[in-house]
C-alpha positions in Angstrom: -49.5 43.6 50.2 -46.2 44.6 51.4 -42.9 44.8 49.2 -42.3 41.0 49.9 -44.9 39.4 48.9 -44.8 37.0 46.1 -47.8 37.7 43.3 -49.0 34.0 41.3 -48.1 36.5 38.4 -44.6 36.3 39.8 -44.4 32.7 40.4 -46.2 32.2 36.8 -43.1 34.4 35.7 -40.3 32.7 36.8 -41.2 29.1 35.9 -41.4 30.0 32.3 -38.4 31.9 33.1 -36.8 28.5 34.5 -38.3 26.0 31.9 -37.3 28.6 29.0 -33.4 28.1 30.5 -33.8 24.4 30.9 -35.0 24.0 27.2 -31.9 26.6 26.7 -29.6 23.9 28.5 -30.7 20.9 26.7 -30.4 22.4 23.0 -27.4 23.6 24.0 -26.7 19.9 25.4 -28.4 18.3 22.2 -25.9 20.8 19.7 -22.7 19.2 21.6 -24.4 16.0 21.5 -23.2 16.2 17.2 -20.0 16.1 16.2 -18.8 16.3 12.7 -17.6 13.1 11.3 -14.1 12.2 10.7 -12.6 11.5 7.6 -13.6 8.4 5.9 -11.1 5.7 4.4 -12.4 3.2 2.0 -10.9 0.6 0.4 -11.8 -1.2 -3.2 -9.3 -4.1 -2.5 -10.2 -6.8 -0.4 -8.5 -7.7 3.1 -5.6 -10.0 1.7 -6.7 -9.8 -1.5 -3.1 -8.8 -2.7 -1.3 -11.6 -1.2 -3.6 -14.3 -2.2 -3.2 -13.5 -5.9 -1.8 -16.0 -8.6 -0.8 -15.4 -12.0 -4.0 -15.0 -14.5 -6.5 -13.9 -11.2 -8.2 -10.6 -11.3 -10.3 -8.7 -8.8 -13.0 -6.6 -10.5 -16.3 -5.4 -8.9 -15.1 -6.0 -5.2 -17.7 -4.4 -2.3 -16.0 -1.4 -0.7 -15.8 -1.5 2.8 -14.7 1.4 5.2 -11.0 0.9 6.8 -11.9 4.2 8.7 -14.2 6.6 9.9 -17.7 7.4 11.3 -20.2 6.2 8.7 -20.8 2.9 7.3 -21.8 2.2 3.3 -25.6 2.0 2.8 -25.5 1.2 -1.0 -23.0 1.0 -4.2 -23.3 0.7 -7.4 -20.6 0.2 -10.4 -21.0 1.4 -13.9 -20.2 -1.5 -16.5 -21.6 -5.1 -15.8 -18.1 -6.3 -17.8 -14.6 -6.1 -16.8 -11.2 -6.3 -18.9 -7.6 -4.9 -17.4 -6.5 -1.5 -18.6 -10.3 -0.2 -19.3 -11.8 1.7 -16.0 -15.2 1.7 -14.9 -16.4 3.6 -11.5 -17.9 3.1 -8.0 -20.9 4.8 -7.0 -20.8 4.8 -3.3 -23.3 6.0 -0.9 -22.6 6.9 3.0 -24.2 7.3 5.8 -23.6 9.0 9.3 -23.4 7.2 12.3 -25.9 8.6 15.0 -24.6 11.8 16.6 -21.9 12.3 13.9 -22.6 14.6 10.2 -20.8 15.3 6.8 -19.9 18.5 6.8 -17.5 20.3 4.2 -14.4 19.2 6.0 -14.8 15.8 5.9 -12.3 14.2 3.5 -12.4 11.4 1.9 -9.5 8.7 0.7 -10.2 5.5 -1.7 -7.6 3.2 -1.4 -8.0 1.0 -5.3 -9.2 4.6 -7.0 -7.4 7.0 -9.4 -10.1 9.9 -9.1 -12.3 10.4 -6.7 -15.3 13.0 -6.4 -17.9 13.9 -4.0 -21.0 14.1 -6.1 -23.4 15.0 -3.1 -23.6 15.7 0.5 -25.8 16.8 3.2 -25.2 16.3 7.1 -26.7 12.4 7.2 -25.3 11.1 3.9 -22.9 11.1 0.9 -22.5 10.0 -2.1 -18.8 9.1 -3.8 -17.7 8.4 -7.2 -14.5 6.5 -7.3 -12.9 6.1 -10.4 -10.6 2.3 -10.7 -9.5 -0.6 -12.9 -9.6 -4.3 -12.6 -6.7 -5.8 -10.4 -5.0 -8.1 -12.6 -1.7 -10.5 -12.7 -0.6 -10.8 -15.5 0.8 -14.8 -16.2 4.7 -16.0 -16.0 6.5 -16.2 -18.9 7.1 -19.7 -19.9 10.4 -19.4 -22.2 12.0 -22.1 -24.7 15.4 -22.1 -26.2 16.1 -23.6 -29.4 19.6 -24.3 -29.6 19.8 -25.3 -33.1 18.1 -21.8 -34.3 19.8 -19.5 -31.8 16.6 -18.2 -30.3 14.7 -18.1 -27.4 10.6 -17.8 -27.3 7.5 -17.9 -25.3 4.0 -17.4 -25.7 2.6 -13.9 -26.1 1.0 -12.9 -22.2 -2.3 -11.1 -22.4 -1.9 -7.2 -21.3 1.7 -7.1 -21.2 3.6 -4.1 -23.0 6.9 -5.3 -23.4 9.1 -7.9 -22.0 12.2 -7.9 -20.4 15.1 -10.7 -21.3 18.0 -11.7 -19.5 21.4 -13.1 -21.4 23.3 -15.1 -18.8 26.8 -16.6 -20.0 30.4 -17.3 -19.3 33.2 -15.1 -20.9 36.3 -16.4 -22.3 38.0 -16.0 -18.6 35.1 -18.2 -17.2 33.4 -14.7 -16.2 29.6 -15.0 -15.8 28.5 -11.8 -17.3 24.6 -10.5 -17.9 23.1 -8.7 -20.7 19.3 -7.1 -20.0 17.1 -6.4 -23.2 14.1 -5.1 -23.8 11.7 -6.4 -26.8 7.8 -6.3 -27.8 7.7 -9.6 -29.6 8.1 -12.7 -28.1 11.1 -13.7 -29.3 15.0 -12.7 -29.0 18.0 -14.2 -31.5 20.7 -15.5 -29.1 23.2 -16.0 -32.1 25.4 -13.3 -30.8 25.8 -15.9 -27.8 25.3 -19.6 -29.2 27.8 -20.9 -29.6 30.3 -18.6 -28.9 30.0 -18.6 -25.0 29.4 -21.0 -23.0 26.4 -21.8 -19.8 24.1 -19.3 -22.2 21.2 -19.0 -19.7 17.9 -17.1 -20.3 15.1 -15.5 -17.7 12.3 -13.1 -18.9 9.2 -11.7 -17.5 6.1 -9.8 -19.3 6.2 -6.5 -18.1 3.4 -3.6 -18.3 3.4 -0.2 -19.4 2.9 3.2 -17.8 -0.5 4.7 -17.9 -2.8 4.7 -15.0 -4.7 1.7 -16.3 -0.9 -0.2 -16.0 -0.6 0.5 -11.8 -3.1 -1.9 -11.3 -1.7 -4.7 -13.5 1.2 -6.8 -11.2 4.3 -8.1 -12.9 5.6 -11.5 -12.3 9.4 -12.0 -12.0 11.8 -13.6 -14.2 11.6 -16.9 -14.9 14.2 -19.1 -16.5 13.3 -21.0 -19.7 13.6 -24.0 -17.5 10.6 -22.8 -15.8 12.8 -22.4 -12.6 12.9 -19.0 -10.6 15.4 -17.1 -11.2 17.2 -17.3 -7.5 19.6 -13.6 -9.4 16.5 -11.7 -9.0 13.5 -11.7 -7.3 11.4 -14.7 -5.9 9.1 -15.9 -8.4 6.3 -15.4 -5.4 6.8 -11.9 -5.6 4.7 -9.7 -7.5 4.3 -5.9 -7.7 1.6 -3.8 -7.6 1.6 0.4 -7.4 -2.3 0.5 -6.3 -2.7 4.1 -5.5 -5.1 6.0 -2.7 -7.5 8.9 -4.2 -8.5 11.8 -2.4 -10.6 14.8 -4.3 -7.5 17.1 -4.0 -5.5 14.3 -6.3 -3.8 10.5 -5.9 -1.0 8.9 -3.9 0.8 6.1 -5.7 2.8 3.9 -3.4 5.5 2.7 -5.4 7.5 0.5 -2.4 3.8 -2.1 -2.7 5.2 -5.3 -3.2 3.2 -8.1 -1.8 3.9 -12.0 -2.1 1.9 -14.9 -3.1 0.2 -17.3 -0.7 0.7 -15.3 3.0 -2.7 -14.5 3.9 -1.3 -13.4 7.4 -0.2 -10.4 6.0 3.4 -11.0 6.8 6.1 -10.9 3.9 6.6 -14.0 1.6 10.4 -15.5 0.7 12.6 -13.0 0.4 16.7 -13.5 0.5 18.1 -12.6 3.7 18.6 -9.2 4.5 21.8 -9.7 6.2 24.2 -6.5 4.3 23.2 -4.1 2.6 23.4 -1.2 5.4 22.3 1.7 3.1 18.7 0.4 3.0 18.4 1.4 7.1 17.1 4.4 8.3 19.2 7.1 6.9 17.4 10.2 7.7 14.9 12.2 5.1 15.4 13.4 1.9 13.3 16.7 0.7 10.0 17.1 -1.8 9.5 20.7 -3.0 5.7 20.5 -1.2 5.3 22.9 1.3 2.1 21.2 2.5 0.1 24.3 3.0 2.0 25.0 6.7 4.4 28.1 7.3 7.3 28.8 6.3 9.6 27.3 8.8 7.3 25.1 10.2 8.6 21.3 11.8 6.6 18.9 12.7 3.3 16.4 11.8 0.9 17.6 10.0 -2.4 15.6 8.9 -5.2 13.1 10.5 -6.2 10.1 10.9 -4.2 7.3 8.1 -3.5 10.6 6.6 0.1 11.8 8.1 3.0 14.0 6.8 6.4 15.1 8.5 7.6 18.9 7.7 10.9 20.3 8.0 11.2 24.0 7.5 8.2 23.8 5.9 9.0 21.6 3.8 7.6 17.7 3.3 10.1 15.3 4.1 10.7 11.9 2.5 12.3 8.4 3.2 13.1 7.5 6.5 12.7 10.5 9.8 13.5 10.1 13.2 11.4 12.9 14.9 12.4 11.5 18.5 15.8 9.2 19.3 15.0 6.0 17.9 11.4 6.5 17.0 11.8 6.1 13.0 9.1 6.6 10.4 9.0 6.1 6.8 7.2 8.3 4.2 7.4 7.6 0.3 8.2 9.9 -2.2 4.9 12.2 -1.7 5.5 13.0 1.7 2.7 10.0 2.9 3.9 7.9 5.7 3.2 4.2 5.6 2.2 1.5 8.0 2.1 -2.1 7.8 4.4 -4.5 5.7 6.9 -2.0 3.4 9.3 -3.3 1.7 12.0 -0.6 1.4 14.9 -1.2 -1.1 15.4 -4.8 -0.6 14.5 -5.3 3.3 11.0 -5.4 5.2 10.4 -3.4 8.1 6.9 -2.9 10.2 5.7 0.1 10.5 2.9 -0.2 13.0 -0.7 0.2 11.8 -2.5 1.0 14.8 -3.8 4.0 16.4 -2.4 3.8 19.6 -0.5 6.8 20.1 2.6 5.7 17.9 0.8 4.9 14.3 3.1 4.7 11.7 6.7 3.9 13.9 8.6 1.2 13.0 8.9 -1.6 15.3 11.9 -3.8 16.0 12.7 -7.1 18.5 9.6 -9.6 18.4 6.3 -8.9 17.2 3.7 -11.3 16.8 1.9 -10.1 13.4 -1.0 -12.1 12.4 -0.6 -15.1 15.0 3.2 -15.3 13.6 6.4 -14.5 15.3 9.2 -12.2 13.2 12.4 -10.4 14.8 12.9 -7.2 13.5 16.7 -6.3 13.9 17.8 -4.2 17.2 21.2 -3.3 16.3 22.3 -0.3 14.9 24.0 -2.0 12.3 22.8 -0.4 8.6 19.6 -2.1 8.4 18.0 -0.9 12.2 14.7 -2.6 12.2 14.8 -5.1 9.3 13.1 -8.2 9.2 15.5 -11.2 9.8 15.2 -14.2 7.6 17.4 -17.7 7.1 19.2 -16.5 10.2 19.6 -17.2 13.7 17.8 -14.3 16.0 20.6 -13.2 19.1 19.2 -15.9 21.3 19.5 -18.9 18.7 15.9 -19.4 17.6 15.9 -19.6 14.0 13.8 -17.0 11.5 12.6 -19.2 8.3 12.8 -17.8 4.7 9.7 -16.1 5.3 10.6 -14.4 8.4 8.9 -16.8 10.6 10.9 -17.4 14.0 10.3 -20.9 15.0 
């Protein structure tokens, strides 16, 4: 045979040669094919859950549902089969992968309604969570009574408060209304150092909770006047607290600025006075933490993933309000965190957006149609830059309720 001729030895030789790199190719193809999964976001509360409450309800034993990431929850389990505020009890919570995607060791994950979380197992097709939490509870109004002829006002002891806080309303001498806040345990206050001596003595007290973990999850309601009637000095009546924090294995976020409102299931804002002074509560640039949030020295700029987003300067995490970009504002409480959705931020609203489109987080202003309503969040650079309006007319004369609604 001459030095060109092909042997079936040869052409034996190169098909496996051939097949070998095609099988090559498609692992190869089949390895890109899995991608790690991204961090997962679950959430013990219930959509709306928060806004829906009334005084006396509690949420306890709520199914966890995933806000975020690519798994979905196969099982859970909870460790008591009785609930009472102030006493936790834990989530057992087990995950699966989506097809294509795996757990590896950097995927995180966050428990919005959890103190502590841990990850008690993992391989690359499931997880399992333990998720530490307390019932969410509102505690009831205080219903107050003055008796004039013993100089003393009272009320009935409210389950799971701490403490309550009174407030002395009267009239000086000059015609003056002046206000006195106390704080007492009992249920009961002696008003002889007012009746008779002044005159209009008016009293409003709410129950109020205490300061352990347990106490986050228990709402205040506001003062109420021993008329029963809101106290229009303060806050709405249909407002109520809460300070439910987010849990990640590396520690917890508490949001302080959570206060949601009573029977708006859109998840808009409730009544609130209008926000029309007040200019300090605007975007007024960031104040500093002492975090250094693991980047360089000297570093500016985001830092994070997914619902999980910081802002550094020099290095350092900033807080409150930060304008990265002219006009694009962002708000991050006092940890650093930036939030989304409804805040309300001293005694304004503002809408921070909560979708992943390429500007999560920003505040919006002009009209946004949030959950099939219509607001108008302020344009001007006037103090309060991106505030909702309410009992006001918008620039072109349509009218924004109490609530915020523009009719």
């Amino acid at each position: 045979m001459g030095e060109n001729t092909i042997t079936r030895g040869d052409i034996t030789m190169k098909m496996k040669a051939f097949i070998l790199a095609m099988a090559s190719g498609f692992c190869l193809f089949a390895m890109t094919m899995t991608a790690m999964a991204s961090d997962v976001y679950i959430s013990l509360v219930p959509d709306n859950a928060l806004y829906d409450m009334e005084p006396g309800d509690i949420i306890m034993q709520a199914q966890p549902t995933i806000q975020d990431g690519s798994c979905w929850i196969s099982d859970y389990t909870t460790s008591v089969s009785s609930y009472e505020p102030g006493k936790s009890y834990s989530y057992t919570i087990e995950l699966r992968c989506d097809s294509g995607d795996e757990f590896t060791s950097d995927t995180e994950v966050s428990v919005y309604g959890a103190y502590e979380v841990s990850i008690t197992s993992r391989s690359a097709r499931r997880m399992t969570v333990r998720a530490k939490t307390y019932p969410i509870y509102m505690m009831d109004k205080v219903q107050a009574s003055i008796d004039w002829d013993e100089k003393v006002v009272t009320w009935d002891k409210i389950p799971y408060a701490k403490g309550y806080s009174v407030k002395v309303y009267y009239e000086d001498k000059n015609g003056n209304e002046r206000t006195v806040k106390k704080s007492v345990t009992s249920p009961r206050l002696s008003l002889s150092g007012y009746i008779p001596k002044y005159d209009n003595v008016r009293v409003s007290v709410k129950a109020t909770r205490g300061t352990g973990t347990g106490d986050r999850f228990i709402a205040e309601t506001n003062y109420v006047y021993a008329d029963g009637g809101g106290d229009d000095d303060n806050e709405s009546t249909d407002q109520y607290d809460f300070r439910i924090p987010t849990a990640t294995r590396y520690g917890v976020d508490y949001d302080d600025s959570s206060t949601w409102s009573s029977g708006s299931s859109s998840g808009g804002p409730g009544q609130i006075n209008a926000p029309g002074s007040g200019g300090s509560s605007g975007p007024g640039g960031p104040g500093m933490t002492g975090s250094s949030g693991g980047q360089s020295a000297g570093f500016t700029g985001w830092q994070g993933g997914g619902n999980e987003w910081y802002y550094l300067i020099g290095g350092v995490r900033a807080t409150g309000w930060v304008e990265p970009t002219r006009d694009e504002w962002y708000f991050l409480d006092s940890s650093g965190r930036m939030l989304s959705g409804w805040q309300l931020i001293g005694n304004l609203y503002y809408y921070l957006n909560p979708n992943h489109d390429g500007t999560y987080g920003r505040m919006l202003v002009g009209y946004q149609n949030i959950g099939n309503r219509l607001y108008y969040l302020n344009e001007q650079h006037d103090g309060t830059f991106g505030a909702m309006w309410a009992s006001r007319y918008t620039p072109n004369g349509r009218y924004a309720g109490p609530d915020g609604t523009v009719y």
